Coordinates of C-alpha atoms in Angstrom, one line a residue:
Chain A
X5 CA -17.3 35.2 17.2
X6 CA -17.5 38.2 14.9
X7 CA -19.1 41.1 16.8
X8 CA -21.5 41.7 13.9
X9 CA -22.6 38.1 13.6
X10 CA -26.3 37.4 13.9
X11 CA -28.9 34.8 13.1
X12 CA -30.4 34.4 9.6
X13 CA -33.7 34.9 11.4
X14 CA -36.9 33.1 10.6
X15 CA -36.7 30.6 7.7
X16 CA -39.2 28.5 5.8
X17 CA -38.4 25.0 4.5
X18 CA -39.1 24.3 0.8
X19 CA -39.9 21.1 -1.0
X20 CA -38.6 20.0 -4.4
X21 CA -40.3 17.1 -6.1
X22 CA -38.4 14.9 -8.6
X23 CA -40.4 12.9 -11.1
X24 CA -37.4 11.1 -12.7
X25 CA -36.6 7.8 -11.1
X26 CA -33.5 7.5 -9.0
X27 CA -31.6 4.2 -9.3
X28 CA -29.9 3.5 -6.0
X29 CA -26.6 1.7 -5.2
X30 CA -28.6 -1.3 -4.0
X31 CA -30.2 -1.6 -7.5
X32 CA -33.6 -0.6 -6.0
X33 CA -35.3 2.4 -7.6
X34 CA -37.3 5.3 -6.3
X35 CA -39.7 6.2 -9.0
X36 CA -40.1 9.7 -7.6
X37 CA -39.1 11.5 -4.5
X38 CA -39.2 14.8 -2.5
X39 CA -36.3 16.6 -0.9
X40 CA -37.0 19.2 1.7
X41 CA -34.5 22.0 1.9
X42 CA -33.8 25.5 3.2
X43 CA -31.6 28.3 1.8
X44 CA -30.0 31.3 3.4
X45 CA -28.4 34.3 1.7
X46 CA -28.6 35.1 -2.0
X47 CA -27.4 33.3 -5.0
X48 CA -25.2 35.8 -7.0
X49 CA -25.7 36.5 -10.7
X50 CA -23.0 34.1 -11.9
X51 CA -24.3 31.4 -9.5
X52 CA -20.8 30.9 -8.0
X53 CA -21.4 31.5 -4.3
X54 CA -23.5 28.4 -3.3
X55 CA -22.5 26.2 -0.4
X56 CA -24.2 22.9 0.2
X57 CA -24.3 21.8 3.8
X58 CA -24.9 18.1 4.4
X59 CA -26.2 16.8 7.6
X60 CA -25.0 14.0 9.9
X61 CA -26.8 11.0 11.3
X62 CA -29.7 12.8 13.1
X63 CA -29.5 16.2 11.4
X64 CA -31.9 17.9 9.1
X65 CA -32.2 20.5 6.4
X66 CA -32.8 23.1 9.2
X67 CA -29.2 24.2 9.4
X68 CA -29.7 27.8 10.6
X69 CA -32.3 30.3 11.6
X70 CA -35.5 29.8 13.5
X71 CA -39.2 29.1 13.0
X72 CA -41.7 31.6 14.1
X73 CA -39.2 33.7 16.1
X74 CA -38.7 30.8 18.6
X75 CA -35.1 30.6 19.7
X76 CA -35.6 27.0 20.7
X77 CA -36.1 26.1 17.0
X78 CA -32.6 27.3 16.0
X79 CA -31.0 25.2 13.3
X80 CA -28.4 22.6 14.2
X81 CA -25.5 24.6 12.9
X82 CA -26.9 28.1 13.8
X83 CA -23.5 29.0 15.5
X84 CA -21.6 28.3 12.2
X85 CA -24.0 29.7 9.6
X86 CA -25.4 33.2 9.4
X87 CA -24.6 36.8 8.6
X88 CA -21.1 37.5 9.8
X89 CA -20.6 33.9 11.0
X90 CA -17.9 31.5 9.7
X91 CA -20.2 30.4 6.8
X92 CA -21.2 34.0 6.1
X93 CA -24.6 34.2 4.5
X94 CA -23.9 37.9 3.5
X95 CA -21.5 36.4 1.0
X96 CA -22.7 32.8 0.4
X97 CA -25.9 31.2 -0.7
X98 CA -26.2 28.3 1.7
X99 CA -28.4 25.2 1.0
X100 CA -29.4 22.8 3.7
X101 CA -31.1 19.6 2.6
X102 CA -32.7 16.7 4.3
X103 CA -31.5 13.4 2.9
X104 CA -33.4 10.6 1.3
X105 CA -34.6 8.1 3.9
X106 CA -34.9 11.0 6.4
X107 CA -37.9 11.8 8.6
X108 CA -38.1 15.5 8.3
X109 CA -40.0 15.9 5.0
X110 CA -37.8 14.3 2.4
X111 CA -39.0 10.9 1.1
X112 CA -38.3 8.3 3.7
X113 CA -39.7 5.2 5.4
X114 CA -42.6 7.0 7.0
X115 CA -43.6 8.6 3.6
X116 CA -46.6 7.1 1.7
X117 CA -45.5 4.8 -1.1
X118 CA -47.7 5.9 -4.1
X119 CA -47.8 2.3 -5.3
X120 CA -49.4 0.9 -2.1
X121 CA -51.0 3.9 -0.6
X122 CA -49.2 2.9 2.7
X123 CA -46.1 4.1 4.4
X124 CA -42.9 2.5 3.0
X125 CA -41.9 1.2 6.4
X126 CA -39.6 -1.9 6.0
X127 CA -39.9 -1.7 2.2
X128 CA -38.0 1.6 1.9
X129 CA -34.8 0.8 0.1
X130 CA -31.4 1.2 1.9
X131 CA -29.6 4.2 0.6
X132 CA -25.9 5.0 0.5
X133 CA -23.9 8.2 0.8
X134 CA -23.4 8.1 -3.0
X135 CA -27.2 7.9 -3.4
X136 CA -27.6 10.9 -1.3
X137 CA -25.1 12.8 -3.3
X138 CA -26.9 11.9 -6.6
X139 CA -30.2 13.1 -5.0
X140 CA -28.5 16.3 -3.8
X141 CA -27.2 16.9 -7.4
X142 CA -30.8 16.8 -8.6
X143 CA -31.5 19.5 -6.1
X144 CA -28.5 21.5 -7.4
X145 CA -30.0 21.2 -10.9
X146 CA -33.3 22.3 -9.6
X147 CA -31.6 25.4 -8.1
X148 CA -29.6 26.0 -11.3
X149 CA -26.3 25.5 -9.4
X150 CA -23.7 24.0 -11.8
X151 CA -20.8 24.2 -9.3
X152 CA -20.8 24.7 -5.6
X153 CA -18.2 27.0 -4.1
X154 CA -18.1 24.4 -1.3
X155 CA -19.8 21.3 -0.1
X156 CA -19.4 20.9 3.6
X157 CA -20.4 18.8 6.6
X158 CA -19.5 17.2 9.8
X159 CA -19.3 13.5 10.6
X160 CA -21.6 11.6 8.2
X161 CA -22.2 15.1 6.5
X162 CA -18.4 15.3 5.9
X163 CA -18.5 11.9 4.2
X164 CA -21.1 13.4 1.7
X165 CA -18.7 16.3 1.0
X166 CA -16.0 13.8 0.3
X167 CA -18.3 11.7 -1.9
X168 CA -19.3 14.9 -3.8
X169 CA -15.6 15.4 -4.7
X170 CA -15.5 11.8 -6.0
X171 CA -18.8 11.6 -7.8
X172 CA -19.1 15.1 -9.2
X173 CA -15.5 16.5 -9.3
X174 CA -16.5 19.3 -11.7
X175 CA -19.4 20.4 -9.5
X176 CA -17.6 21.7 -6.4
X177 CA -14.5 23.8 -5.9
X178 CA -14.0 23.0 -2.2
X179 CA -14.9 20.2 0.1
X180 CA -15.0 21.0 3.8
X181 CA -14.6 17.7 5.7
X182 CA -15.1 18.0 9.4
X183 CA -14.8 15.2 12.0
X184 CA -14.9 12.4 9.4
X185 CA -13.3 9.1 8.5
X186 CA -12.7 7.6 5.1
X187 CA -14.6 4.5 6.3
X188 CA -16.0 3.1 9.5
X189 CA -13.8 0.8 11.7
X190 CA -15.1 -2.5 12.9
X191 CA -15.7 -0.8 16.3
X192 CA -17.8 2.0 14.7
X193 CA -19.9 -0.6 12.9
X194 CA -20.2 -2.5 16.1
X195 CA -21.7 0.5 17.9
X196 CA -24.1 1.0 15.0
X197 CA -25.2 -2.7 15.1
X198 CA -26.0 -2.5 18.8
X199 CA -28.1 0.5 18.1
X200 CA -29.9 -1.3 15.3
X201 CA -30.5 -4.4 17.4
X202 CA -32.0 -2.3 20.1
X203 CA -34.5 -1.0 17.6
X204 CA -35.3 -4.2 15.7
X205 CA -35.7 -6.3 18.8
X206 CA -38.2 -3.9 20.3
X207 CA -41.6 -5.7 20.4
X208 CA -43.1 -2.5 18.9
X209 CA -40.8 -2.6 15.8
X210 CA -43.2 -5.0 13.9
X211 CA -40.6 -5.7 11.3
X212 CA -40.3 -2.0 10.5
X213 CA -44.1 -1.6 9.7
X214 CA -45.0 -0.2 13.1
X215 CA -46.8 2.8 11.6
X216 CA -49.9 0.6 10.9
X217 CA -50.0 -0.5 14.5
X218 CA -50.0 3.1 15.8
X219 CA -46.8 2.5 17.9
X220 CA -43.1 3.3 17.6
X221 CA -40.2 1.1 18.9
X222 CA -39.8 3.7 21.6
X223 CA -37.5 1.7 23.9
X224 CA -35.2 0.5 21.1
X225 CA -34.8 4.0 19.6
X226 CA -34.2 5.4 23.0
X227 CA -31.5 2.9 23.8
X228 CA -29.9 3.5 20.3
X229 CA -29.7 7.2 21.0
X230 CA -28.3 6.7 24.5
X231 CA -25.5 4.6 23.1
X232 CA -24.9 7.2 20.4
X233 CA -24.5 9.9 23.0
X234 CA -21.9 8.0 24.8
X235 CA -19.8 7.8 21.7
X236 CA -20.3 11.4 20.8
X237 CA -18.7 12.7 24.0
X238 CA -15.2 12.1 25.3
X239 CA -14.5 10.4 28.6
X240 CA -13.2 13.8 29.9
X241 CA -16.1 15.8 28.7
X242 CA -18.5 13.4 30.3
X243 CA -16.6 13.5 33.6
X244 CA -16.4 17.3 33.4
X245 CA -20.1 17.7 32.7
X246 CA -21.6 15.0 34.9
X247 CA -18.9 13.6 37.1
X248 CA -20.3 11.1 39.6
X249 CA -22.9 13.5 40.8
X250 CA -25.9 11.8 42.4
X251 CA -29.3 13.4 41.9
X252 CA -30.4 12.5 45.4
X253 CA -27.0 13.2 47.0
X254 CA -26.7 9.6 48.1
X255 CA -27.0 6.0 46.8
X256 CA -30.6 4.8 46.7
X257 CA -29.8 1.2 46.1
X258 CA -32.4 1.0 43.4
X259 CA -32.6 1.0 39.6
X260 CA -34.1 4.5 39.5
X261 CA -32.0 7.3 38.0
X262 CA -29.2 8.0 40.5
X263 CA -26.3 9.5 38.6
X264 CA -26.5 12.7 36.6
X265 CA -25.2 10.9 33.5
X266 CA -28.1 8.4 33.7
X267 CA -30.5 11.3 33.9
X268 CA -28.9 13.0 30.9
X269 CA -28.8 9.9 28.7
X270 CA -32.5 9.0 29.5
X271 CA -33.6 12.5 28.8
X272 CA -31.7 12.7 25.5
X273 CA -33.1 9.2 24.6
X274 CA -36.6 10.3 25.4
X275 CA -36.4 13.6 23.5
X276 CA -35.0 11.8 20.4
X277 CA -37.9 9.4 20.1
X278 CA -40.3 12.4 19.8
X279 CA -38.5 13.8 16.7
X280 CA -36.9 10.9 15.0
X281 CA -38.1 7.9 13.1
X282 CA -36.6 4.5 14.0
X283 CA -36.5 3.3 10.4
X284 CA -34.5 6.4 9.4
X285 CA -32.1 5.6 12.2
X286 CA -31.6 2.2 10.7
X287 CA -31.1 3.5 7.2
X288 CA -28.7 6.3 8.3
X289 CA -26.5 3.9 10.3
X290 CA -26.4 1.5 7.4
X291 CA -25.3 4.3 5.1
X292 CA -22.5 5.0 7.5
X293 CA -21.4 1.4 7.6
X294 CA -21.5 1.1 3.8
X295 CA -19.4 4.2 3.2
X296 CA -16.0 3.2 1.8
X297 CA -14.9 5.2 -1.3
X298 CA -11.6 3.3 -1.4
X299 CA -13.4 0.0 -1.9
X300 CA -13.6 0.4 -5.6
X301 CA -9.9 1.0 -5.7
X302 CA -8.9 -2.2 -3.9
X303 CA -8.9 -0.3 -0.6
X304 CA -6.4 2.3 -1.8
X305 CA -7.9 5.6 -0.8
X306 CA -5.2 7.6 -2.7
X307 CA -6.0 5.8 -5.9
X308 CA -9.7 6.5 -5.3
X309 CA -9.1 10.2 -4.7
X310 CA -7.1 10.6 -7.9
X311 CA -10.3 11.5 -9.7
X312 CA -11.2 14.4 -7.4
X313 CA -10.3 18.0 -8.3
X314 CA -11.7 19.9 -5.3
X315 CA -9.5 21.7 -2.8
X316 CA -10.2 20.2 0.6
X317 CA -10.3 21.5 4.2
X318 CA -10.0 18.7 6.7
X319 CA -10.7 19.4 10.4
X320 CA -10.5 16.9 13.3
X321 CA -10.8 17.2 17.1
X322 CA -8.3 15.9 19.5
X323 CA -10.7 14.1 21.8
X324 CA -12.9 12.7 19.1
X325 CA -12.6 8.9 19.5
X326 CA -15.4 8.0 17.2
X327 CA -13.6 9.5 14.2
X328 CA -10.2 10.3 15.6
X329 CA -7.6 12.7 14.1
X330 CA -5.8 9.7 12.8
X331 CA -8.8 8.9 10.5
X332 CA -8.8 12.5 9.2
X333 CA -5.1 12.2 8.5
X334 CA -5.8 9.2 6.2
X335 CA -7.9 11.6 4.1
X336 CA -5.2 14.2 4.2
X337 CA -2.6 11.7 3.0
X338 CA -4.8 10.5 0.1
X339 CA -5.0 14.1 -1.1
X340 CA -1.3 14.8 -0.6
X341 CA -0.5 11.7 -2.6
X342 CA -2.4 13.2 -5.5
X343 CA -0.8 16.6 -5.1
X344 CA -4.2 18.1 -4.5
X345 CA -4.7 21.3 -2.4
X346 CA -5.4 20.3 1.2
X347 CA -5.5 22.1 4.5
X348 CA -5.7 20.3 7.8
X349 CA -6.5 21.6 11.2
X350 CA -6.5 19.5 14.4
X351 CA -8.6 21.3 16.9
X352 CA -7.8 21.1 20.6
X353 CA -11.1 20.3 22.3
X354 CA -12.4 18.3 25.2
X355 CA -15.8 17.8 23.5
X356 CA -15.2 14.6 21.7
X357 CA -17.0 13.9 18.4
X358 CA -19.7 16.5 19.3
X359 CA -17.1 19.2 19.1
X360 CA -17.9 19.8 15.4
X361 CA -21.2 21.3 16.5
X362 CA -19.7 23.5 19.2
X363 CA -18.2 27.0 19.0
X364 CA -14.5 27.0 19.4
X365 CA -12.2 29.8 18.6
X366 CA -9.5 28.0 16.6
X367 CA -12.1 25.8 14.8
X368 CA -14.3 28.8 13.8
X369 CA -11.2 30.9 12.8
X370 CA -10.1 28.1 10.5
X371 CA -13.4 27.7 8.8
X372 CA -13.9 31.5 8.6
X373 CA -10.5 32.2 7.1
X374 CA -10.7 29.3 4.7
X375 CA -14.2 30.3 3.5
X376 CA -13.0 33.9 3.2
X377 CA -10.5 32.6 0.7
X378 CA -13.2 30.7 -1.1
X379 CA -15.4 33.8 -1.2
X380 CA -12.5 35.8 -2.9
X381 CA -12.0 33.0 -5.4
X382 CA -15.6 32.9 -6.5
X383 CA -16.2 36.6 -6.2
X384 CA -18.8 36.2 -3.5
Chain B
X2 CA 11.5 39.2 3.5
X3 CA 13.8 37.6 6.1
X4 CA 17.3 37.1 4.7
X5 CA 17.2 33.3 5.1
X6 CA 13.8 33.1 3.3
X7 CA 15.3 35.1 0.4
X8 CA 18.2 32.7 0.3
X9 CA 15.9 29.7 0.3
X10 CA 13.9 30.9 -2.6
X11 CA 17.1 31.1 -4.6
X12 CA 17.7 27.4 -3.9
X13 CA 14.2 26.1 -4.8
X14 CA 13.6 25.0 -8.4
X15 CA 10.5 26.3 -10.2
X16 CA 7.5 24.1 -10.5
X17 CA 8.7 21.6 -7.9
X18 CA 6.9 20.0 -4.9
X19 CA 7.9 21.7 -1.6
X20 CA 7.2 20.8 2.0
X21 CA 7.9 23.6 4.5
X22 CA 8.3 22.3 8.1
X23 CA 7.3 24.9 10.7
X24 CA 5.8 27.2 8.0
X25 CA 4.6 29.8 10.5
X26 CA 2.3 32.3 8.8
X27 CA 3.1 30.8 5.4
X28 CA 4.9 33.8 3.8
X29 CA 7.8 31.7 2.4
X30 CA 5.5 29.2 0.7
X31 CA 3.3 32.0 -0.6
X32 CA 6.3 33.6 -2.0
X33 CA 7.5 30.3 -3.6
X34 CA 4.0 29.7 -5.0
X35 CA 3.6 33.1 -6.5
X36 CA 7.2 33.4 -7.9
X37 CA 8.3 29.9 -8.7
X38 CA 4.9 28.1 -9.2
X39 CA 5.8 25.4 -6.7
X40 CA 3.2 23.0 -5.3
X41 CA 3.6 23.7 -1.7
X42 CA 2.5 22.3 1.6
X43 CA 3.3 23.8 5.0
X44 CA 3.4 22.1 8.4
X45 CA 2.6 24.2 11.5
X46 CA 1.7 23.3 15.0
X47 CA 0.5 26.7 16.4
X48 CA -3.2 27.5 15.8
X49 CA -2.4 31.1 15.1
X50 CA 0.1 30.1 12.4
X51 CA -2.3 27.6 10.9
X52 CA -5.0 30.3 10.6
X53 CA -2.5 32.9 9.2
X54 CA -1.3 30.3 6.7
X55 CA -4.8 29.7 5.5
X56 CA -5.3 33.4 5.2
X57 CA -2.1 33.6 3.1
X58 CA -3.6 31.0 0.7
X59 CA -1.3 28.1 1.3
X60 CA -2.0 24.5 2.0
X61 CA -1.2 24.1 5.7
X62 CA -1.3 20.9 7.7
X63 CA -1.5 21.2 11.5
X64 CA 0.9 18.6 12.8
X65 CA 3.6 18.2 15.5
X66 CA 7.0 17.8 13.9
X67 CA 8.4 16.3 17.1
X68 CA 6.3 13.2 16.1
X69 CA 8.2 12.9 12.9
X70 CA 7.1 12.7 9.3
X71 CA 5.8 9.1 9.3
X72 CA 2.7 10.1 7.3
X73 CA 4.9 11.1 4.4
X74 CA 6.2 8.7 1.8
X75 CA 9.9 8.4 0.8
X76 CA 10.9 11.0 -1.8
X77 CA 7.4 12.4 -2.0
X78 CA 8.7 16.0 -2.1
X79 CA 11.5 17.6 -4.2
X80 CA 12.5 19.9 -1.4
X81 CA 11.8 19.8 2.3
X82 CA 12.5 23.0 4.1
X83 CA 13.2 23.6 7.8
X84 CA 13.8 27.3 8.3
X85 CA 14.9 28.6 11.7
X86 CA 13.2 25.6 13.4
X87 CA 16.0 23.1 13.8
X88 CA 17.3 24.8 16.9
X89 CA 13.8 24.6 18.6
X90 CA 13.4 20.9 17.9
X91 CA 13.7 18.4 20.7
X92 CA 14.1 15.4 18.3
X93 CA 16.6 17.1 16.0
X94 CA 18.4 14.0 14.7
X95 CA 15.3 11.9 14.0
X96 CA 13.7 14.9 12.2
X97 CA 16.7 15.4 10.0
X98 CA 16.8 11.7 9.1
X99 CA 13.0 11.9 8.3
X100 CA 13.6 15.0 6.1
X101 CA 16.3 13.2 4.1
X102 CA 13.8 10.3 3.6
X103 CA 10.9 12.4 2.5
X104 CA 12.7 15.0 0.4
X105 CA 15.1 14.5 -2.6
X106 CA 16.8 17.6 -1.2
X107 CA 16.5 19.4 2.1
X108 CA 17.1 23.1 3.0
X109 CA 17.9 23.8 6.6
X110 CA 18.5 27.2 8.1
X111 CA 19.5 28.1 11.6
X112 CA 21.2 30.9 13.6
X113 CA 24.9 30.3 13.8
X114 CA 25.9 30.0 17.5
X115 CA 29.5 30.4 16.5
X116 CA 28.9 34.0 15.2
X117 CA 31.5 36.3 16.8
X118 CA 28.9 38.4 18.5
X119 CA 27.5 35.4 20.2
X120 CA 31.0 34.2 21.2
X121 CA 31.7 37.7 22.6
X122 CA 28.6 37.6 24.8
X123 CA 29.5 34.1 26.1
X124 CA 33.0 35.4 26.7
X125 CA 31.5 38.3 28.6
X126 CA 29.7 35.7 30.8
X127 CA 26.1 36.0 29.5
X128 CA 23.9 34.0 27.1
X129 CA 23.9 35.5 23.6
X130 CA 21.0 37.5 22.3
X131 CA 20.7 38.9 18.8
X132 CA 18.2 39.7 16.1
X133 CA 18.3 36.0 15.0
X134 CA 18.1 34.8 18.7
X135 CA 16.0 37.5 20.3
X136 CA 15.1 35.5 23.5
X137 CA 16.2 35.5 27.1
X138 CA 17.7 32.2 28.3
X139 CA 14.6 31.5 30.4
X140 CA 12.0 32.0 27.7
X141 CA 13.8 30.8 24.5
X142 CA 12.2 28.1 22.4
X143 CA 15.7 27.3 21.2
X144 CA 16.9 24.1 22.9
X145 CA 19.5 22.8 20.4
X146 CA 21.6 25.7 19.2
X147 CA 24.7 24.8 17.1
X148 CA 27.5 26.2 15.0
X149 CA 28.2 25.5 11.4
X150 CA 30.8 22.9 12.4
X151 CA 28.3 21.2 14.8
X152 CA 25.7 21.0 12.1
X153 CA 28.1 19.6 9.5
X154 CA 29.2 17.0 12.0
X155 CA 25.5 16.0 12.4
X156 CA 25.1 15.8 8.6
X157 CA 28.0 13.4 8.5
X158 CA 26.5 11.3 11.2
X159 CA 23.1 11.0 9.5
X160 CA 24.6 10.5 6.0
X161 CA 23.6 13.9 4.6
X162 CA 25.7 15.3 1.8
X163 CA 26.1 19.1 1.9
X164 CA 25.3 20.3 -1.7
X165 CA 25.4 24.0 -1.0
X166 CA 26.0 26.3 1.9
X167 CA 25.1 30.0 2.1
X168 CA 26.2 32.0 5.2
X169 CA 24.7 35.4 5.8
X170 CA 25.3 38.3 8.1
X171 CA 23.2 41.5 8.0
X172 CA 21.5 40.1 4.9
X173 CA 24.8 39.8 3.0
X174 CA 26.6 36.6 2.0
X175 CA 29.8 35.8 4.0
X176 CA 32.6 33.9 2.3
X177 CA 35.6 34.2 4.7
X178 CA 35.6 32.6 8.1
X179 CA 31.9 31.8 7.9
X180 CA 31.6 30.1 11.3
X181 CA 32.9 33.3 12.9
X182 CA 31.5 36.0 10.7
X183 CA 28.1 34.5 9.6
X184 CA 25.0 35.0 11.8
X185 CA 22.7 32.8 9.8
X186 CA 23.4 29.5 7.9
X187 CA 21.5 28.1 5.0
X188 CA 22.3 24.5 3.9
X189 CA 21.1 22.5 1.0
X190 CA 21.6 18.8 1.7
X191 CA 20.5 15.4 0.4
X192 CA 20.8 11.8 1.4

C-alpha cells in the first residue's frame, strides 16, 4: 500500500430520479426509477477522468469512505478506492451506484410501486446485467459523463464492466474485469438455485409479498448467505481460518454450534438478514444466471466481443473455484481473437473468490499500475 | 537495448501481430510497438515482470509457458518470439512445436553454449559463466543450454525450417565459425 494512501473520509449518498421509462430485457417496463449513488474525487474539466464501479451480488453504492466518522461503516472496496490507493481519487472521479432491484435506496422490490401504493414485492420485474448497464448509462447522462475512463468491478460487478464494453462500446475506454466468468456454469446456477429455494420455501416468504405481513424470510435468507460464503472461500482458506476448532474444546454430541466454521457461517447468515432484502437476493442471483453475452452470437464469445472497443484488464485468483482462472482466460481469449488490447493477471492467493475484496500486493500493484496508465491516457 | 533484442526488431515486419513469450518487463514489445507499429502481446509468469510490462504500456498476459500455448489458435500471430528463454524451459520441445503452430514465423534467441569462452571454461574444469549466462551452476535458471548445432538438430526434429540466422558476439554479427565465435544466436524459423 502506498504510504500516502488514506480514506476518502465521510461521504454522503445521492439519489438520481429518472422519469423516462426503462424497458427491461424481460419486456417489462419500469415507468420511473431511482438510483442511489456516491462519488469520490473531482470530475475534471474535460470530463475524462470518471471511473464507474459496479457492485457484486450483495454490494452497494457505498464503495469507499465512511458515514459519520464511523470506521465500521467503511465502504466495501475502501482498501482499493481512495486518495493514493490503486483507484486513486486524487486523479479519478469515482462513481459507485446501487443497482436496480437493490435494497439500499435504488428502486427495488421493497420500494413502493406508485401504481399500487404498496411495495413491489413479487411484482418487481426480473432485471439483467444489461438492464443494469442501461440504467447506469442514464446515471452517466445525469452526471454529464459521455465516456468513462474505466468501468470496473469484481464478480457480478465485473460482468457489468464486460457488458458495458458490449452495450456502449463508445462510452468507456477501459474495462477492468476482476474475478469474473463470461457466463455461469451449471454448477454456479445450481448453487444459486439452492439459495433461492432456501428463501422461497421459507414459510415467511409469502410468495415474495412478506412486507405486508411484517416478517422476512429470515431462515431462508440466512441459509442462502451461509451457502454463498462457502463458495466464496477456498477449501484451504477455510481450513486455515477455522480448521476443525471446537468452540467448547470437545464434542458436545448435540446440534448446537460446535465447530468454529459453524459459528462463522451462522454469524454471517444472521448479519446478512439485517441488511439485505430476500427479494433482492433472488433478483441478483437470477441476473447472474441470465448473464451470457455470447448467447446472441450462437455461444461464440469471440464473435460477441467483436463489437467492443475498450481495452481490458482481466484479473483472476488462483484459488477462486467459483469463477476460476480458466473462466477469466475465456474472456482473455475472446479479446485476443479480436486483436483488442488486453492484459491478464492471475493472482496467487489462498482467499478463493473473496480475494477480489482483499488487499494483496501483486493484485493491487497490477490495478494501480494499469490505472496509472489510464490516468496518463485521459490526462487525469 | 540488449543485442539480441536489437537483432529481433530487425526481423519483425511493421504492422504485424507479435506474441513475445517470456516478455519480462516488456521493453522489446514496447520498442516494437513504438517503432514498427506492431500489435503485440507479451506472456510473462513473474508478478514483477507483469507489473513492469503494464507500466511499459504493453498488453501482458500472465501465464506459465511450461503449460504450452493451448489457448492460442493456429497461425493466430505473424511472429512468435522466444528471447533468451529457450534455455530456461523444462518443456523445450513441446514449446517449440507450439510456437510453430501459433506463429507463421518464430524468432528464437539463446546464449550459444558452444562459444569459445564457454568451451575454454569447461576445458578448465568449471561451468561457464559469461554476460549472457551470468549465473552459478547452483542458481542458474538455465536447464537446457545448447549450441547452434544442437538447436538446428532440434529444428530438424520438430520440422522447423531455418529462414535466417544471426549470430552475435559483443553486439556485433559473426559470420565465420559462428558456433565457436558467436556468444548469442538469433534464429528465424517457420513450420
